Coordinates of C-alpha atoms in Angstrom, one line a residue:
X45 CA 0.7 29.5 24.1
X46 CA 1.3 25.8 23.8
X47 CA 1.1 24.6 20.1
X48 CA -1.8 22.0 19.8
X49 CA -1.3 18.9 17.6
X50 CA -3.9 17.4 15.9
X51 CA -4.3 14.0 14.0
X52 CA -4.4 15.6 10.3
X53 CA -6.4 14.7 6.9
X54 CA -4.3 12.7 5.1
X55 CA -6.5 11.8 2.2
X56 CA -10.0 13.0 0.7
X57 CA -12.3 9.9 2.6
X58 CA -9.6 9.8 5.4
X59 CA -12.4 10.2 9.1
X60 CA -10.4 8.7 11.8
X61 CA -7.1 6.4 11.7
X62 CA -5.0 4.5 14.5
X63 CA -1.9 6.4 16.2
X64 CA 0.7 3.6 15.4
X65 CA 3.4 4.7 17.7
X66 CA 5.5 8.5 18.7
X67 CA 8.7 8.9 17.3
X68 CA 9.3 11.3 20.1
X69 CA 8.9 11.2 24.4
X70 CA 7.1 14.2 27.0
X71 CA 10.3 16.1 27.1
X72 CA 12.4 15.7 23.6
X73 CA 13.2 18.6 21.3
X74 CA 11.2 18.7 18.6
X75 CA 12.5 20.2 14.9
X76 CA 10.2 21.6 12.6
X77 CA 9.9 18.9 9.8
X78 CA 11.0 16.2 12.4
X79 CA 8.7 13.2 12.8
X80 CA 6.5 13.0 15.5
X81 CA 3.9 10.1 15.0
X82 CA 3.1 7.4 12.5
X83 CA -0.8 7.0 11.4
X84 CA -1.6 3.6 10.6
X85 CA -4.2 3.9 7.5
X86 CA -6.1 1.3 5.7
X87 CA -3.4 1.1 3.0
X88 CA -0.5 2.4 4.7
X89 CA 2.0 3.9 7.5
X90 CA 1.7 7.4 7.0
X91 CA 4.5 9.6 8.9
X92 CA 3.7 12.8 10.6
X93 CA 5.8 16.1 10.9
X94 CA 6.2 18.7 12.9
X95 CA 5.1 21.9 11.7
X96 CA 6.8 24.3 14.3
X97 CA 9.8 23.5 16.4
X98 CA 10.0 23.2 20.3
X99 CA 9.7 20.7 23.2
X100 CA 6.7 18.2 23.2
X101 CA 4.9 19.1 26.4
X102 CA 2.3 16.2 26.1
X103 CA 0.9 13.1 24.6
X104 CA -2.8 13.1 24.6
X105 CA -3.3 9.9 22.4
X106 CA -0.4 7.2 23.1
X107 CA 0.5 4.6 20.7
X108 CA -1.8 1.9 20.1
X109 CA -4.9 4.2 20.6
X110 CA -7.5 3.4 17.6
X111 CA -10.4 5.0 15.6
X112 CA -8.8 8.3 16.6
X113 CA -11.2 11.4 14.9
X114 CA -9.3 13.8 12.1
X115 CA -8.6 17.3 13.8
X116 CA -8.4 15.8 17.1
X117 CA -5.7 17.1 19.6
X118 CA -3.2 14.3 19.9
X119 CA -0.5 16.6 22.0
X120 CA 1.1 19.6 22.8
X121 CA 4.4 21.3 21.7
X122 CA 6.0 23.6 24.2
X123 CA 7.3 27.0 22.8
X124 CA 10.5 28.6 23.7
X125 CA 9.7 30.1 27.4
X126 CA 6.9 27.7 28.5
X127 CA 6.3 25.1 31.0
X128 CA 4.0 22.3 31.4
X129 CA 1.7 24.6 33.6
X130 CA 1.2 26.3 30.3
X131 CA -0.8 23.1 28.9
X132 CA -4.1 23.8 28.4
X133 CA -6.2 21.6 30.9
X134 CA -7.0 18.3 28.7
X135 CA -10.6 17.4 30.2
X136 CA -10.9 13.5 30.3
X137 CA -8.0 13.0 28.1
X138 CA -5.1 11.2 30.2
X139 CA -1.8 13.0 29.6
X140 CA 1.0 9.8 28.9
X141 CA 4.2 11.2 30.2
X142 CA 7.2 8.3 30.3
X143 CA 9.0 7.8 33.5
X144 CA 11.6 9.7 33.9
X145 CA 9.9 13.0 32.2
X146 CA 7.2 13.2 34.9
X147 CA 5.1 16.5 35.5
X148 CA 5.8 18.3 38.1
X149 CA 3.0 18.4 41.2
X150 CA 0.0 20.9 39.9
X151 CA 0.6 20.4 36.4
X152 CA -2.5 19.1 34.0
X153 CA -1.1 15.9 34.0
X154 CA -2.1 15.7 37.9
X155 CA -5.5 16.8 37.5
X156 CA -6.6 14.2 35.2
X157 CA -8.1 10.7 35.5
X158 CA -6.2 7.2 35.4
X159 CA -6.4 5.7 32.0
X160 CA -8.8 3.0 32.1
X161 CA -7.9 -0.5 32.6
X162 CA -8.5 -1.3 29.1
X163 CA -5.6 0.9 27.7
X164 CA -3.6 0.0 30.4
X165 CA -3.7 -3.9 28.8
X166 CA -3.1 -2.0 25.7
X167 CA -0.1 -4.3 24.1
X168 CA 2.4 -1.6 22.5
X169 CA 4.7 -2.5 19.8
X170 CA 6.1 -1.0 16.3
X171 CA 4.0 -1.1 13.3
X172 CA 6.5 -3.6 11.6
X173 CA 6.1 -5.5 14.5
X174 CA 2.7 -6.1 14.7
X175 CA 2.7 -6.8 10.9
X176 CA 5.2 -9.6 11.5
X177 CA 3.6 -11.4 14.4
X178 CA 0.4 -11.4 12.3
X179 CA 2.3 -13.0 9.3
X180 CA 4.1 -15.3 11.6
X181 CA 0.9 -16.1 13.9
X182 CA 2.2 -14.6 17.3
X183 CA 0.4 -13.4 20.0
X184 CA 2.1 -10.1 21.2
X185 CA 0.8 -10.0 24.7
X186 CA 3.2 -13.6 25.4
X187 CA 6.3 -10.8 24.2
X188 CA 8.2 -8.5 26.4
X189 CA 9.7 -5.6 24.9
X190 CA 12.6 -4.1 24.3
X191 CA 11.9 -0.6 23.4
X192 CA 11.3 2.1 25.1
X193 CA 8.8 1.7 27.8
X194 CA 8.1 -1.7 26.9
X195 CA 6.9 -1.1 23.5
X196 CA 8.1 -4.2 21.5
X197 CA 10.1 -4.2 18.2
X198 CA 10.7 -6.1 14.9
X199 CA 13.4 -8.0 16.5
X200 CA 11.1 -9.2 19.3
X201 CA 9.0 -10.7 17.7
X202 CA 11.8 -12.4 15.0
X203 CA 13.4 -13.7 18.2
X204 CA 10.1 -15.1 19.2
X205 CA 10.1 -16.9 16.0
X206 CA 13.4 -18.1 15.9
X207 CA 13.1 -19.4 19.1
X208 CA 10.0 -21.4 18.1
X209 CA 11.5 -22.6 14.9
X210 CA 14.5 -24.2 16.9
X211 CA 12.2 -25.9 19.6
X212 CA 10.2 -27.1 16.7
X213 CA 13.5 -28.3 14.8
X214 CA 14.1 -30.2 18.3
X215 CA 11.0 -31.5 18.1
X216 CA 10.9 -32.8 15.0
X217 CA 14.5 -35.2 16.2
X218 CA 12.7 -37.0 19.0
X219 CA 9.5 -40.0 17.7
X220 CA 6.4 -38.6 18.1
X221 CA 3.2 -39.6 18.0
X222 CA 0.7 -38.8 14.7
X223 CA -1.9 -36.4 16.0
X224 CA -4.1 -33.8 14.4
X225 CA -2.7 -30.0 14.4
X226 CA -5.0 -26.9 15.6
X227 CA -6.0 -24.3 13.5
X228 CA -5.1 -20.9 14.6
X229 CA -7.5 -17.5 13.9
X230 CA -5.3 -14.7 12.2
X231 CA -6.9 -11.3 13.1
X232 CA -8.1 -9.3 10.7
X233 CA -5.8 -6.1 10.3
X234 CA -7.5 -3.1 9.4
X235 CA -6.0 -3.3 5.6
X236 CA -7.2 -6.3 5.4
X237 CA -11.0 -5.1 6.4
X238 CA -10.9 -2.5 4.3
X239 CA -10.0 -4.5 1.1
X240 CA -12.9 -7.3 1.9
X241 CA -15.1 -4.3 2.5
X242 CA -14.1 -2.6 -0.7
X243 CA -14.1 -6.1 -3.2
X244 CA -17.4 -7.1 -1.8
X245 CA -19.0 -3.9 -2.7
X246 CA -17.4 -4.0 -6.2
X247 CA -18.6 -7.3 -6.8
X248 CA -21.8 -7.0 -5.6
X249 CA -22.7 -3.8 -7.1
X250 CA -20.6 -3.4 -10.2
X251 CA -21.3 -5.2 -13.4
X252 CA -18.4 -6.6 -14.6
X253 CA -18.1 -7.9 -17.9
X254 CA -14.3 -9.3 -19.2
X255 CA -12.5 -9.4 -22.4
X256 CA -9.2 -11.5 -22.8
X257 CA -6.8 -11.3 -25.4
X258 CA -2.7 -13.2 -26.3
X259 CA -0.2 -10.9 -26.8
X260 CA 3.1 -12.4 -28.7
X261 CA 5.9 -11.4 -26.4
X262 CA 9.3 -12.3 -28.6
X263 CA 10.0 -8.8 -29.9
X264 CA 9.8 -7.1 -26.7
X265 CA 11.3 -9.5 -24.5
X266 CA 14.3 -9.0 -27.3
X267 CA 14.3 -5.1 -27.0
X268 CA 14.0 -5.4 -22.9
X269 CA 17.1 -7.4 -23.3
X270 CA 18.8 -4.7 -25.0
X271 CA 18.0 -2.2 -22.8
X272 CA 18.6 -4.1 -19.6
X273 CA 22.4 -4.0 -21.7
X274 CA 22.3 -0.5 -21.8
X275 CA 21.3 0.2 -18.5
X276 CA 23.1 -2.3 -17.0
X277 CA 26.1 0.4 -15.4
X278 CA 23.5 2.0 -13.8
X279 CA 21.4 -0.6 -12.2
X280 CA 18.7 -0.2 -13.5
X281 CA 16.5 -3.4 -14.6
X282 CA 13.5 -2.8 -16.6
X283 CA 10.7 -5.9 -16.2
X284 CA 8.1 -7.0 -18.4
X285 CA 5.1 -5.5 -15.8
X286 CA 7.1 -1.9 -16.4
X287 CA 6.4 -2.4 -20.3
X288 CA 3.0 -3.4 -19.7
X289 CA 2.1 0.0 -17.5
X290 CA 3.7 1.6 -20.0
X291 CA 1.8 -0.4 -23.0
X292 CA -1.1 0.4 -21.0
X293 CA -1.0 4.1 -20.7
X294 CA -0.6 4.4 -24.0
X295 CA -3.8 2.9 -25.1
X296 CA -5.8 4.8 -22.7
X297 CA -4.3 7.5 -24.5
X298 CA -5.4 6.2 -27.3
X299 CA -8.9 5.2 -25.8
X300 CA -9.9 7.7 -23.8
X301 CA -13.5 7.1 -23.4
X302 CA -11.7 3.7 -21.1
X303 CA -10.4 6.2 -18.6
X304 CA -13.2 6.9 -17.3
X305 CA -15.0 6.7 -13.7
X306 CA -18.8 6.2 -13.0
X307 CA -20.9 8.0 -10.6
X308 CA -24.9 8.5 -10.5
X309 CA -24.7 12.2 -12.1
X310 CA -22.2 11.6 -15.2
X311 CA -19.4 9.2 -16.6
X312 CA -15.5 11.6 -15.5
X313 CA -13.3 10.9 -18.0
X314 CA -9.9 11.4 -16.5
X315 CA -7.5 14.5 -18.1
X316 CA -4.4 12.4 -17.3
X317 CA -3.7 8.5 -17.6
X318 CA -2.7 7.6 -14.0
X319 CA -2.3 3.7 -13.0
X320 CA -2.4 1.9 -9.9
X321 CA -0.4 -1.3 -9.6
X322 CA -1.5 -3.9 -7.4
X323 CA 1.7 -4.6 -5.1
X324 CA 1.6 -7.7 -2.7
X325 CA 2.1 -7.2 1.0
X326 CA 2.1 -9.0 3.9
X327 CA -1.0 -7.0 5.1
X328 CA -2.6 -7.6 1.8
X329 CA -2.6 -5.5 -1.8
X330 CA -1.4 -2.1 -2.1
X331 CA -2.1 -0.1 -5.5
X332 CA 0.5 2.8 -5.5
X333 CA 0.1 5.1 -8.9
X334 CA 2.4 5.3 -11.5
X335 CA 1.2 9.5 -12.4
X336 CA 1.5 10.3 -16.1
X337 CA 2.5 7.0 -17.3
X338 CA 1.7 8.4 -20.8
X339 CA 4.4 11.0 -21.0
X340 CA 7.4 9.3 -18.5
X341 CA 9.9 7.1 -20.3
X342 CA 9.6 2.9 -20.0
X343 CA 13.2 4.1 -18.0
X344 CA 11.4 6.5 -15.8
X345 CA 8.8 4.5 -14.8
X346 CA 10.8 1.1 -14.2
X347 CA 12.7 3.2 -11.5
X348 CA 9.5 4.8 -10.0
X349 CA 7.4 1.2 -9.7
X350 CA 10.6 -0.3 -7.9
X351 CA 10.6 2.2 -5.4
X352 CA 6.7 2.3 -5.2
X353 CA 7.0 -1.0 -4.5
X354 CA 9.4 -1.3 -1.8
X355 CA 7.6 1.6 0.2
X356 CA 4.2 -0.2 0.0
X357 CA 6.2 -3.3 1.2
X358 CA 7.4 -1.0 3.9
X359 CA 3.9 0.3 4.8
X360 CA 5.5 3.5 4.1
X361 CA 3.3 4.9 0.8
X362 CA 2.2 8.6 1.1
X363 CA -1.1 9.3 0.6
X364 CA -0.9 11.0 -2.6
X365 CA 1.3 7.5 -3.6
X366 CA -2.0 5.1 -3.7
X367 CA -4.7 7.9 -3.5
X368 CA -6.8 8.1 -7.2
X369 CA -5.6 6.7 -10.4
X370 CA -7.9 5.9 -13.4
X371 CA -6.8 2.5 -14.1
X372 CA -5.3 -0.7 -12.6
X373 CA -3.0 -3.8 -13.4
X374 CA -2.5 -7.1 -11.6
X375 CA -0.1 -9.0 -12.8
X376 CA 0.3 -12.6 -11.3
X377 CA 2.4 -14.0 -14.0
X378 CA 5.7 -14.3 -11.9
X379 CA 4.2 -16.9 -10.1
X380 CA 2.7 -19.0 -13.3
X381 CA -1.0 -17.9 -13.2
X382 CA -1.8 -18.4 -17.3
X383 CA -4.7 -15.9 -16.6
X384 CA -7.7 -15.0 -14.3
X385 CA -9.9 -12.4 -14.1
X386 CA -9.5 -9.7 -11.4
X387 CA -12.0 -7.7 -9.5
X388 CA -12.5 -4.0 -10.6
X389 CA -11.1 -1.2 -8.3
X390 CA -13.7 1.3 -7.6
X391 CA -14.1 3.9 -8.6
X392 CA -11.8 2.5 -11.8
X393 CA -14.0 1.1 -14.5
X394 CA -11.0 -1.3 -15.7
X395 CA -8.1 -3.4 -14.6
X396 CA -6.0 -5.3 -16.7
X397 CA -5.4 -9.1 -14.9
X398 CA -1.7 -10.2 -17.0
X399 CA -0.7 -13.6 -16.7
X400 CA 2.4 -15.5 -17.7
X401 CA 4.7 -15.2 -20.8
X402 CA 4.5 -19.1 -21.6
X403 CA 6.2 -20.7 -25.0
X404 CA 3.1 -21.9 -27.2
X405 CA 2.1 -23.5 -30.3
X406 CA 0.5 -20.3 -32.7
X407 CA -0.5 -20.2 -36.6
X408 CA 1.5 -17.7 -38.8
X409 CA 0.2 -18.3 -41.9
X410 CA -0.9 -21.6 -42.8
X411 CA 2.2 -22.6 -40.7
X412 CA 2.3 -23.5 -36.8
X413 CA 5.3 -22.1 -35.3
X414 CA 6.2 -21.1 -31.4
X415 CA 5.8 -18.1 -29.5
X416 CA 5.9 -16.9 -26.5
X417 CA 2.4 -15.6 -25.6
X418 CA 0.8 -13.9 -22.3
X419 CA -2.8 -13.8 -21.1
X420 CA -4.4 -11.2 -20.4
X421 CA -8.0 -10.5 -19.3
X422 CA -9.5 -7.2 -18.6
X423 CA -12.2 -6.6 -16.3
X424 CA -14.9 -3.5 -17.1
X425 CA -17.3 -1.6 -15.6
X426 CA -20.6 -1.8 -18.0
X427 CA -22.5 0.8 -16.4
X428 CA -19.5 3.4 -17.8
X429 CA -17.4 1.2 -19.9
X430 CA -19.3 -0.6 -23.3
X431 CA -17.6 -3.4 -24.8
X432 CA -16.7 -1.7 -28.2
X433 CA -14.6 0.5 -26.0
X434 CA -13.1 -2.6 -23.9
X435 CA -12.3 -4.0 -27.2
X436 CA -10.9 -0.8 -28.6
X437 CA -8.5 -0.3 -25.6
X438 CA -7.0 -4.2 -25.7
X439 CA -6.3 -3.6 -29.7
X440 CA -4.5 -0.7 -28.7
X441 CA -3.0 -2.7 -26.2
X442 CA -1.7 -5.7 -27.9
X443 CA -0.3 -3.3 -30.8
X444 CA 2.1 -1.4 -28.1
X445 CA 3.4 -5.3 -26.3
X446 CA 3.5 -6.5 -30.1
X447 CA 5.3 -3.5 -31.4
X448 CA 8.0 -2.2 -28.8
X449 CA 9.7 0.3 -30.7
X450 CA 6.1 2.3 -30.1
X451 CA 7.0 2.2 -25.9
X452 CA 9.9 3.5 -26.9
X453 CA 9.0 6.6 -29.0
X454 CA 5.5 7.0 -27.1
X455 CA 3.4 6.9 -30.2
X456 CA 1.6 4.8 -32.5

């Protein structure tokens, strides 16, 4: 009997997703552990295996196809011996075979209705190429494709731009006339709803309270520099935001009333110090976790947040990668913020907002001498979080950026 695939639950809240695009045609050989679809989340572009091996028989839910429920058939794998009039019959569900892999007369695929003429207009194109004509502002039903079938690629869309920037870079040769420019409406992606949905409701409904503190940066900037020495064979290139994940986890260790999560019934304080690091995308923010960052060496966790990073970039995060974590940081200091106050991550009852490491005038003594000092501010949840606690954790804080031998043995 034909193997049905389903769309499966990829995280805890996770009730329907969008079917981004198959990695495999009506017809192929399919591997166990191959990759047969791509889910596009709320947070990410989550990949899909096979779990059996076979021929894919049919595609119940093309690419493109939205608000798709979990545990719903999205195909059929053929087992060794059977044919396509082995497919169960589908109901109203239109089978999308590909030319050239067309069912034979009296199959299911012949039994069932056309697709209606809205998913015929369906424009289909690659995930990374829909987030790029977003980011560049084009529309995708002006582009043909290139893939298979039509479905349009990364590089359709970059020749759409380049082609734009060189009429415009004609343009801008000839004398024109001063005139005023149109607006243009970006469409909201579905990350992009989710986060307003999710900051509103934090804002609205969380009551934040903030505590900001200077931190002296001098002696660990000077050990980073070491290390970076050290480590330098080997690639690796440890940043001030790995030493303040580190510097973090080690004061919720320290505080562990702070890692904590509110709900109606009781205050959970978390068993192990895992932190989410906002990561900017084109799509919008992405918080994968750093697990652990107690225990794992300032070493161990450099490596991890780099490729954390690159994945989110990538829309490629698993969901166990940005699913839970007890605590967040935002750091915006790479692009000169001095500080700000960021909005609290539910069901988180802090995040650390770290601005830049700036050169500035400080007292040591009855002496003024210079320093280089960062911002930071940390936003709390009152309802789980009081501000003795707040207070407590940024102490602890401060003393592991201040004191840098301490990332390095793990310990006050």
């Amino acid at each position: 009997m034909p193997v049905s695939i389903r769309l499966p639950v990829i995280a805890a809240d996770f009730r329907s997703g969008a079917i981004a695009s198959w990695h495999k045609a009506v017809g192929d050989s399919v591997a166990k552990g191959e990759i047969l679809f791509d889910i596009e989340t709320d947070k990410a572009v989550v990949e899909v295996e096979a779990d059996d091996s076979g021929v894919l028989g049919a595609i119940l839910v093309p690419g493109g196809s939205e608000a798709v429920p979990v545990n719903a058939i999205v195909g059929y794998l053929l087992k060794q011996g059977e044919t396509l009039a082995d497919l169960p019959n589908a109901g109203a569900v239109s089978l999308q075979i590909p030319p050239g892999n067309q069912a034979p007369a009296g199959s299911p695929a012949d039994s069932q209705p056309a697709l209606p003429a809205q998913a015929r207009d369906r424009t289909f194109a690659s995930p990374l190429a829909r987030r790029l004509a977003v980011q560049r502002g084009v529309e995708l039903a002006g582009i043909r494709g290139s893939g298979p079938n039509g479905r349009i690629l990364k590089a359709d869309v970059e020749a759409v731009v380049g082609q734009a920037a060189k009429q415009a870079g004609s343009a801008a040769t000839q004398p024109s006339v001063r005139s005023r420019r149109a607006g243009r409406d970006v469409p909201n992606s579905r990350m992009r709803k989710a986060i307003a949905a999710r900051l509103t409701a934090a804002k609205r409904d969380i009551p934040h309270f903030y505590l900001t503190i200077d931190c002296e940066l001098d002696a660990l900037l000077d050990v980073r520099r070491q290390l970076n020495e050290h480590f330098a064979s080997s690639g690796t290139k440890i940043s001030v935001n790995d030493c303040v994940i580190k510097a973090a986890a080690l004061a919720l260790a320290d505080v562990p009333a702070a890692n904590a999560s509110w709900s109606d019934d009781a205050i959970h304080q978390h068993g192990t110090v895992d932190i989410s690091v906002a990561v900017a995308t084109g799509g919008g923010l992405l918080t994968p976790i750093i697990r652990d960052a107690d225990l794992k060496p300032l070493v161990e966790i450099s490596r991890e947040m780099k490729a954390l990073a690159a994945r989110a970039v990538a829309g490629k995060l698993k969901p166990d990668e940005f699913n839970g974590g007890g605590f967040s940081v935002s750091n915006l200091g790479m692009y000169g913020i001095k500080a700000f106050s960021a909005i609290l991550n539910p069901p988180q009852s802090c995040i650390l907002a770290v601005g830049a490491g700036e050169k500035r005038a400080v007292v040591r003594g009855d002496a003024l001498a210079i320093a280089t000092v960062m911002t930071c501010t940390l936003s709390v949840d009152h309802r789980s979080v009081d501000g003795a606690v707040g207070a407590q954790l940024l102490g602890a804080f401060k003393k592991y950026i201040e004191n840098p031998a301490l990332l390095l043995l793990g310990a006050a």
